[in-house]
mmCIF file of C-alpha atoms in Angstrom:
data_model
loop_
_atom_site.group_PDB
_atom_site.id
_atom_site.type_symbol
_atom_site.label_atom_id
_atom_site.label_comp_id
_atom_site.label_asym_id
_atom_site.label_seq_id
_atom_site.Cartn_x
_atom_site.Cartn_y
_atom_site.Cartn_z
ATOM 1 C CA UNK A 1 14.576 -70.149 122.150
ATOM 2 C CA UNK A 2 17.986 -68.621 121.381
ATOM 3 C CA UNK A 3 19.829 -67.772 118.095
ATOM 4 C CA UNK A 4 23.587 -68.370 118.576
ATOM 5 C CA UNK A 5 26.771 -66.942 116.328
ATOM 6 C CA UNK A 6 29.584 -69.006 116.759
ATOM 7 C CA UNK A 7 32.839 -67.663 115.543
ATOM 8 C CA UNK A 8 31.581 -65.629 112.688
ATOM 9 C CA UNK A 9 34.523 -63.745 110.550
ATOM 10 C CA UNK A 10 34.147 -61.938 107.554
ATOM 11 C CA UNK A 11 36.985 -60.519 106.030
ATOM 12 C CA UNK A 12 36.681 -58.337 102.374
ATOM 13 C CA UNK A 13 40.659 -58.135 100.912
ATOM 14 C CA UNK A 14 42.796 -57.215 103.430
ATOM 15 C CA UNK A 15 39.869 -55.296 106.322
ATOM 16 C CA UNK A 16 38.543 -57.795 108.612
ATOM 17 C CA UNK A 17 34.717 -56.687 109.297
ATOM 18 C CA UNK A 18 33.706 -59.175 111.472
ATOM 19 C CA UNK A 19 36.278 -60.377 114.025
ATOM 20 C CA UNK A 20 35.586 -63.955 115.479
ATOM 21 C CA UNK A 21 31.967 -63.238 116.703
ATOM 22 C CA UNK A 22 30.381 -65.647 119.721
ATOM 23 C CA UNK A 23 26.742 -64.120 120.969
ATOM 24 C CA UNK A 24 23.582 -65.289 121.643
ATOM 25 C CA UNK A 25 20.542 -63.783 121.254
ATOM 26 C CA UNK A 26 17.134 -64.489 123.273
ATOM 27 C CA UNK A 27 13.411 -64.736 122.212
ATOM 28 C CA UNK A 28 11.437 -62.230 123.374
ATOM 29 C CA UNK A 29 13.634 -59.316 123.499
ATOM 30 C CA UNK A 30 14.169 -56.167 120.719
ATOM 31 C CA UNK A 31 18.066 -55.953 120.423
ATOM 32 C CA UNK A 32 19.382 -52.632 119.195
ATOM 33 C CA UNK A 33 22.468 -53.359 117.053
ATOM 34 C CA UNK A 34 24.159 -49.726 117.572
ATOM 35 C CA UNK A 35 27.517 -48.815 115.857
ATOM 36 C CA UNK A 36 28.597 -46.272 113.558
ATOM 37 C CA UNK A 37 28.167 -46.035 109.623
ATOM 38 C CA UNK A 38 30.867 -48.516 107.856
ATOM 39 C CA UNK A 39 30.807 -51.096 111.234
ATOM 40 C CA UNK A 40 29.655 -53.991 109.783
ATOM 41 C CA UNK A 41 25.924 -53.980 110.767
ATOM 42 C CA UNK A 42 24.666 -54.736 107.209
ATOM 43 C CA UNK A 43 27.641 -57.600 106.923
ATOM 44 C CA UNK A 44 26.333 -59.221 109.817
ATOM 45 C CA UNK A 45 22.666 -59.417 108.584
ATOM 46 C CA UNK A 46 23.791 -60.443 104.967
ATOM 47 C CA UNK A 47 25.939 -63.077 106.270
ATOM 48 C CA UNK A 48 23.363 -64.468 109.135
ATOM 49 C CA UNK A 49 20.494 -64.414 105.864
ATOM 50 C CA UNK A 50 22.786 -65.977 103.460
ATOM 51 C CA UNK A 51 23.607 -63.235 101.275
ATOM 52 C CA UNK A 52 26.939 -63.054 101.681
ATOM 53 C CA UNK A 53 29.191 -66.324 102.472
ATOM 54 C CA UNK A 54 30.937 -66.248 105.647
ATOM 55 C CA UNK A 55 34.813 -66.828 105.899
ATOM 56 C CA UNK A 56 33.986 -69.376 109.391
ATOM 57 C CA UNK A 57 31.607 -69.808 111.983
ATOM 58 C CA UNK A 58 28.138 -70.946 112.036
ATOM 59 C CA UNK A 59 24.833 -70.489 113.189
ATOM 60 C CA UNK A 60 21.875 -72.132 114.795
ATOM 61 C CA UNK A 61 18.906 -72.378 117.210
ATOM 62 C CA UNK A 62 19.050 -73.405 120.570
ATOM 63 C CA UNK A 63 15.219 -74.976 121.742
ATOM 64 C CA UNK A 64 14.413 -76.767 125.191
ATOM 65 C CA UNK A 65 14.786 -80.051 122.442
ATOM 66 C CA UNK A 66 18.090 -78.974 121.824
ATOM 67 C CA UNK A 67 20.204 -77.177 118.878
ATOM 68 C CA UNK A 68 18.649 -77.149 115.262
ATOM 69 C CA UNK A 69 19.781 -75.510 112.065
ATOM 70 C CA UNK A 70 18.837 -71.992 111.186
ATOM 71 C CA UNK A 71 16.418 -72.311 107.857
ATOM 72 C CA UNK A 72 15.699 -69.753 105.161
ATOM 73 C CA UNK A 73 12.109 -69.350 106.431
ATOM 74 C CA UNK A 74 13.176 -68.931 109.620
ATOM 75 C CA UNK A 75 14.912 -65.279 108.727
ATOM 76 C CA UNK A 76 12.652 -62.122 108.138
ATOM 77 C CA UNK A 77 14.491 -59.274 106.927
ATOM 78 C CA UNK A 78 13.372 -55.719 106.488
ATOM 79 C CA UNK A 79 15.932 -53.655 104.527
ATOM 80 C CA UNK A 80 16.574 -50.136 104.992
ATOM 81 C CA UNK A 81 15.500 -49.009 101.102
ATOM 82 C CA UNK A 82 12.321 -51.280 100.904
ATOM 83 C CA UNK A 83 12.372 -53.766 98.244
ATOM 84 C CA UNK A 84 8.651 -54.964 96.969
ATOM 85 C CA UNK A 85 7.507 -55.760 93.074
ATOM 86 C CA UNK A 86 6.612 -51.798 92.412
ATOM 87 C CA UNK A 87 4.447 -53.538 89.035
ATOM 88 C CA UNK A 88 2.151 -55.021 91.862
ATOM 89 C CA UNK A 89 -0.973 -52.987 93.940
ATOM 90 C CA UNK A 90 -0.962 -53.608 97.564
ATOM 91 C CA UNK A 91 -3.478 -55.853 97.674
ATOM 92 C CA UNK A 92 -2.419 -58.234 94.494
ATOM 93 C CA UNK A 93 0.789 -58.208 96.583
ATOM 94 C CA UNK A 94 -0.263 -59.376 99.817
ATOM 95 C CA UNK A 95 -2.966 -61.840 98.292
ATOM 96 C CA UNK A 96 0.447 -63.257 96.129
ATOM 97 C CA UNK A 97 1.870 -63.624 99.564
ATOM 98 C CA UNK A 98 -0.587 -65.078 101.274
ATOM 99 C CA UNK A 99 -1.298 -67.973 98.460
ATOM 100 C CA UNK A 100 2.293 -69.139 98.175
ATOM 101 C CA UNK A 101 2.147 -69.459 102.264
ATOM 102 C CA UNK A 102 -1.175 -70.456 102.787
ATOM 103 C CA UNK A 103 0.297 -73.810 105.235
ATOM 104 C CA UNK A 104 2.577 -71.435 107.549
ATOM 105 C CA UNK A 105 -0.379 -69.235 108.274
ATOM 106 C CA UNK A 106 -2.261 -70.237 111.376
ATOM 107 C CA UNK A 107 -4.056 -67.411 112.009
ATOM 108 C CA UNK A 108 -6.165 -66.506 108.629
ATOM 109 C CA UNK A 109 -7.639 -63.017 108.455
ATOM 110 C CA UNK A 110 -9.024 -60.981 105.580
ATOM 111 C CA UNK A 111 -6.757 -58.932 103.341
ATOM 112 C CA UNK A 112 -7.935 -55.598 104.891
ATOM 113 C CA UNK A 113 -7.758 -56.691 108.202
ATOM 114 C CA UNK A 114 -3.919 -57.363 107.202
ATOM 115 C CA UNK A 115 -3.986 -53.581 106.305
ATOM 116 C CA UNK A 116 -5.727 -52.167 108.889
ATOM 117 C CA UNK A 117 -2.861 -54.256 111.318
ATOM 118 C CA UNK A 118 -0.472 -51.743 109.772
ATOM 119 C CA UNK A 119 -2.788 -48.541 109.081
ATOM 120 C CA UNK A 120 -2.750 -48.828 105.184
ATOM 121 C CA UNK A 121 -5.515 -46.794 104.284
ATOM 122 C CA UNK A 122 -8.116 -48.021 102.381
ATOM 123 C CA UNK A 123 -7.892 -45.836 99.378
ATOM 124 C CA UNK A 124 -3.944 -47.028 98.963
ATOM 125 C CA UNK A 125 -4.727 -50.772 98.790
ATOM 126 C CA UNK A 126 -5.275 -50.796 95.522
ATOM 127 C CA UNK A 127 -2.554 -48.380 94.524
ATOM 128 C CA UNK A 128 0.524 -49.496 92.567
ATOM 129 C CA UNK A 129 3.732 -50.033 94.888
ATOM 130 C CA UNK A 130 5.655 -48.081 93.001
ATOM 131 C CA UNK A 131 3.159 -45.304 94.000
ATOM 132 C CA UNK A 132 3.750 -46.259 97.376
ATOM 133 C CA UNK A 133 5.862 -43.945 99.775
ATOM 134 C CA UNK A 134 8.754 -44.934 101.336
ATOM 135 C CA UNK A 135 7.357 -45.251 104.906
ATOM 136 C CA UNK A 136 4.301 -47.287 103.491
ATOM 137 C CA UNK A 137 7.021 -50.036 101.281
ATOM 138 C CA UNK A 138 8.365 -50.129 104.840
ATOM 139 C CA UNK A 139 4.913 -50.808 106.360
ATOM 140 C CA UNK A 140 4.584 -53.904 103.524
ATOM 141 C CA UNK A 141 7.482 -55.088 104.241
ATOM 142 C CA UNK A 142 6.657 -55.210 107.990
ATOM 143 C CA UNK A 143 3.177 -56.725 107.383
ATOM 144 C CA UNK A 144 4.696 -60.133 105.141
ATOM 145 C CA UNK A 145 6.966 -60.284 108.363
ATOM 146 C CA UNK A 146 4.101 -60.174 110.291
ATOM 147 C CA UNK A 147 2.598 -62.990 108.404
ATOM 148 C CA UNK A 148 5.475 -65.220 108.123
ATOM 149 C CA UNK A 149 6.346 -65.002 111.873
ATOM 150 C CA UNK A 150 9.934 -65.634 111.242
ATOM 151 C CA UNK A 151 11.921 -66.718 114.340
ATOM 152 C CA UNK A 152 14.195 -64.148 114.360
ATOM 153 C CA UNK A 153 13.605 -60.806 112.363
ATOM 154 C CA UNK A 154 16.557 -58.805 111.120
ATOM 155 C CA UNK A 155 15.715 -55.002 110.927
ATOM 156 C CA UNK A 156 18.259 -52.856 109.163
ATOM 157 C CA UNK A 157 18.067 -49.132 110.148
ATOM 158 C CA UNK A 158 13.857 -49.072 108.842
ATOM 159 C CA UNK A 159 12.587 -46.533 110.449
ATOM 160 C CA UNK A 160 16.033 -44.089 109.781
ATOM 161 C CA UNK A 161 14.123 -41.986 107.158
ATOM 162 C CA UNK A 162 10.304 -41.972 108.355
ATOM 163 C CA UNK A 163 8.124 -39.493 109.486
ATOM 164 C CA UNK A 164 7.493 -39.255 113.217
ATOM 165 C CA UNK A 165 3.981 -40.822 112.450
ATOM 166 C CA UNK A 166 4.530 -43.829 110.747
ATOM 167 C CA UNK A 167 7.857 -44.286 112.759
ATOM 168 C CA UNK A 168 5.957 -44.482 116.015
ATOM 169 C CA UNK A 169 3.521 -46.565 114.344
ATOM 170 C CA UNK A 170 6.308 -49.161 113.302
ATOM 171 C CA UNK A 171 7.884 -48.539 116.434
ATOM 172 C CA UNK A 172 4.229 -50.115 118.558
ATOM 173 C CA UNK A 173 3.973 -52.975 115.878
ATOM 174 C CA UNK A 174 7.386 -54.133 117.021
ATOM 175 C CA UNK A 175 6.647 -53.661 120.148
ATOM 176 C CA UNK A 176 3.597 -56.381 119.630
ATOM 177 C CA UNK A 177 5.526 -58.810 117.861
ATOM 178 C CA UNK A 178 8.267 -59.356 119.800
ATOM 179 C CA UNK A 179 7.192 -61.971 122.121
ATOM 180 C CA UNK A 180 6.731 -64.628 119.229
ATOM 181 C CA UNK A 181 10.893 -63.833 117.634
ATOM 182 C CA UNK A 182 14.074 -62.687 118.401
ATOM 183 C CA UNK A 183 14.370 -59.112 116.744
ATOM 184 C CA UNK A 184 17.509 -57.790 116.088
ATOM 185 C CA UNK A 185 17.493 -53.842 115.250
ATOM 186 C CA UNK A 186 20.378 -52.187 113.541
ATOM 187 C CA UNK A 187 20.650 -48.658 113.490
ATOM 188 C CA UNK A 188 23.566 -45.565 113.961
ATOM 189 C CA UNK A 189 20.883 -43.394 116.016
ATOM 190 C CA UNK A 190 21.542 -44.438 119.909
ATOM 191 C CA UNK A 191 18.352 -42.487 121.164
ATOM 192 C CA UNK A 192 15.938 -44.268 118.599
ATOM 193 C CA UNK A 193 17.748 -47.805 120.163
ATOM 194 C CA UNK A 194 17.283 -46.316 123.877
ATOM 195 C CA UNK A 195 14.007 -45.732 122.896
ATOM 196 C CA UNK A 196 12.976 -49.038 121.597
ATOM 197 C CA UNK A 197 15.006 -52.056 122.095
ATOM 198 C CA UNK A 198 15.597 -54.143 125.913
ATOM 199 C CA UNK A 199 18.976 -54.984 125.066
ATOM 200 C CA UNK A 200 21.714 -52.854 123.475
ATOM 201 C CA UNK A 201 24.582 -54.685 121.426
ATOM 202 C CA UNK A 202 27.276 -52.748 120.184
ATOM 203 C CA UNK A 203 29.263 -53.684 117.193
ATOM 204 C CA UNK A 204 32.733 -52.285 118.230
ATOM 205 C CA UNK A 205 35.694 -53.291 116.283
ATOM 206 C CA UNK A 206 33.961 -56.359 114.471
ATOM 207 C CA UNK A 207 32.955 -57.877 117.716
ATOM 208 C CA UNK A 208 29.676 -57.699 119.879
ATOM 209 C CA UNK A 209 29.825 -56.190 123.236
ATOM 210 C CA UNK A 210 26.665 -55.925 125.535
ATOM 211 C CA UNK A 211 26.002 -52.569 127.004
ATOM 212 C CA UNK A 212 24.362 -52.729 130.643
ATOM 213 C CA UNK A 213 21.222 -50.458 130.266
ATOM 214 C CA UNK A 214 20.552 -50.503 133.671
ATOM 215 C CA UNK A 215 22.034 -46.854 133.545
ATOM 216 C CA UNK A 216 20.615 -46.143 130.245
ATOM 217 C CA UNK A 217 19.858 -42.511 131.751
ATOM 218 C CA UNK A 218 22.966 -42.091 132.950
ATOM 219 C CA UNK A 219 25.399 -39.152 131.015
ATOM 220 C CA UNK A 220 28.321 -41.737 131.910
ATOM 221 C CA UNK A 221 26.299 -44.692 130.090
ATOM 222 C CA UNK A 222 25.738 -42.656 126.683
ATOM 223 C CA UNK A 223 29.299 -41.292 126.740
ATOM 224 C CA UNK A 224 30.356 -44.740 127.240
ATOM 225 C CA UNK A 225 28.663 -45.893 123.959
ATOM 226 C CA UNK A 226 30.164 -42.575 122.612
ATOM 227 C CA UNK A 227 33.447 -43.550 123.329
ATOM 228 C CA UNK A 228 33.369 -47.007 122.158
ATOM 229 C CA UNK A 229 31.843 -46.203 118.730
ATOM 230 C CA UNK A 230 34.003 -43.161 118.532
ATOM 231 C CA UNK A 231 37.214 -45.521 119.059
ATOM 232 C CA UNK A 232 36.055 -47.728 115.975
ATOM 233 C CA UNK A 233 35.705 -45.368 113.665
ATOM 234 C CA UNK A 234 39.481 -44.070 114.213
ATOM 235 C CA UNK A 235 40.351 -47.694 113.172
#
């Protein structure tokens, strides 16, 4: 399976964001969406989700059976300042979310074996989100993704202010979901992408570009990224 932009622009007034985007993405692999604060990263998701409306372009699946149109349940989206209903505990919240998509759940499991998935301990299930930290919102937000197997998963910058703990943690459950999606993963911090993602996509003057990380170790490969992202931001 592939997810395809085709001629994506998105202009706001007179600054052109997004400049006449054409890349395809591929199940199975973590893509790091690298580029500097301000390059359109957040745009892009917002306009692939449906946030935002795009100026042109379009996008869509591409199957063995042929091309298909890109549904809302077929996005997963984990924000960079989670969003979940703080009035909720954890475990009214997941149960919620686990009624309403009872028939796009094939494999059923017990609420705390959903939490123990994503090392929620046992004494915070019953806690109110709003008495949640920020790394366990993120961990929520990660588990309904989990659930919902989207087909491709949009990651804005999560784990960007997370401890080392539950940032590695994150980092492994990506790691194990990745074969089922396409995950896209933006974030400004090239080491963290390095670190996680097999392809890195740079968002460079509006467009995509494809860095070759067969080099990735290289000092000419990171001061090639360098150079790029330093370029756009001189725009």
């Amino acid at each position: 399976m592939k997810f395809t932009i085709e001629h994506l622009e998105k202009s706001f007034e007179k600054k052109q964001v997004l400049k006449d985007i054409d890349f395809s993405f591929e199940e199975g692999k973590i893509y790091g969406l690298l580029g500097r604060n301000g390059a359109g990263k957040t745009t892009l998701f917002n306009c692939i989700n449906g946030d935002i409306k795009t100026d042109s372009g379009r996008f869509f699946l591409k199957t063995e059976t042929g091309e298909c149109k890109v549904m809302p349940e077929d996005i997963g989206y984990v924000l960079s300042t989670p969003t979940v209903p703080e009035f909720l505990t954890g475990r009214e919240f997941l149960k919620f979310f686990l009624d309403i998509h009872e028939d796009r759940i094939a494999e059923k499991k017990t609420l705390d074996e959903y939490f123990d998935y994503v090392s929620i301990d046992p004494e915070d299930r019953d806690k109110l989100l709003k008495d949640y930290s920020h790394g366990m919102k993120n961990k929520m937000q990660m588990l309904i993704n989990m659930i919902a197997r989207p087909k491709v998963l949009l990651l804005d910058e999560p784990l960007t202010s997370l401890d080392v703990v539950v940032a590695e943690e994150m980092k492994q459950l990506l790691r194990s979901l990745k074969n089922d999606c396409i995950t896209i993963f933006s974030t400004h911090i090239m080491d963290l992408a390095l670190d996680l993602c097999d392809e890195i996509v740079l968002l460079n003057h509006g467009v995509l570009e494809v860095v070759d990380k067969a080099n990735l170790d290289s000092r000419e490969f990171k001061e090639k990224i360098i150079a790029a992202l330093r370029e756009d931001g001189n725009e």
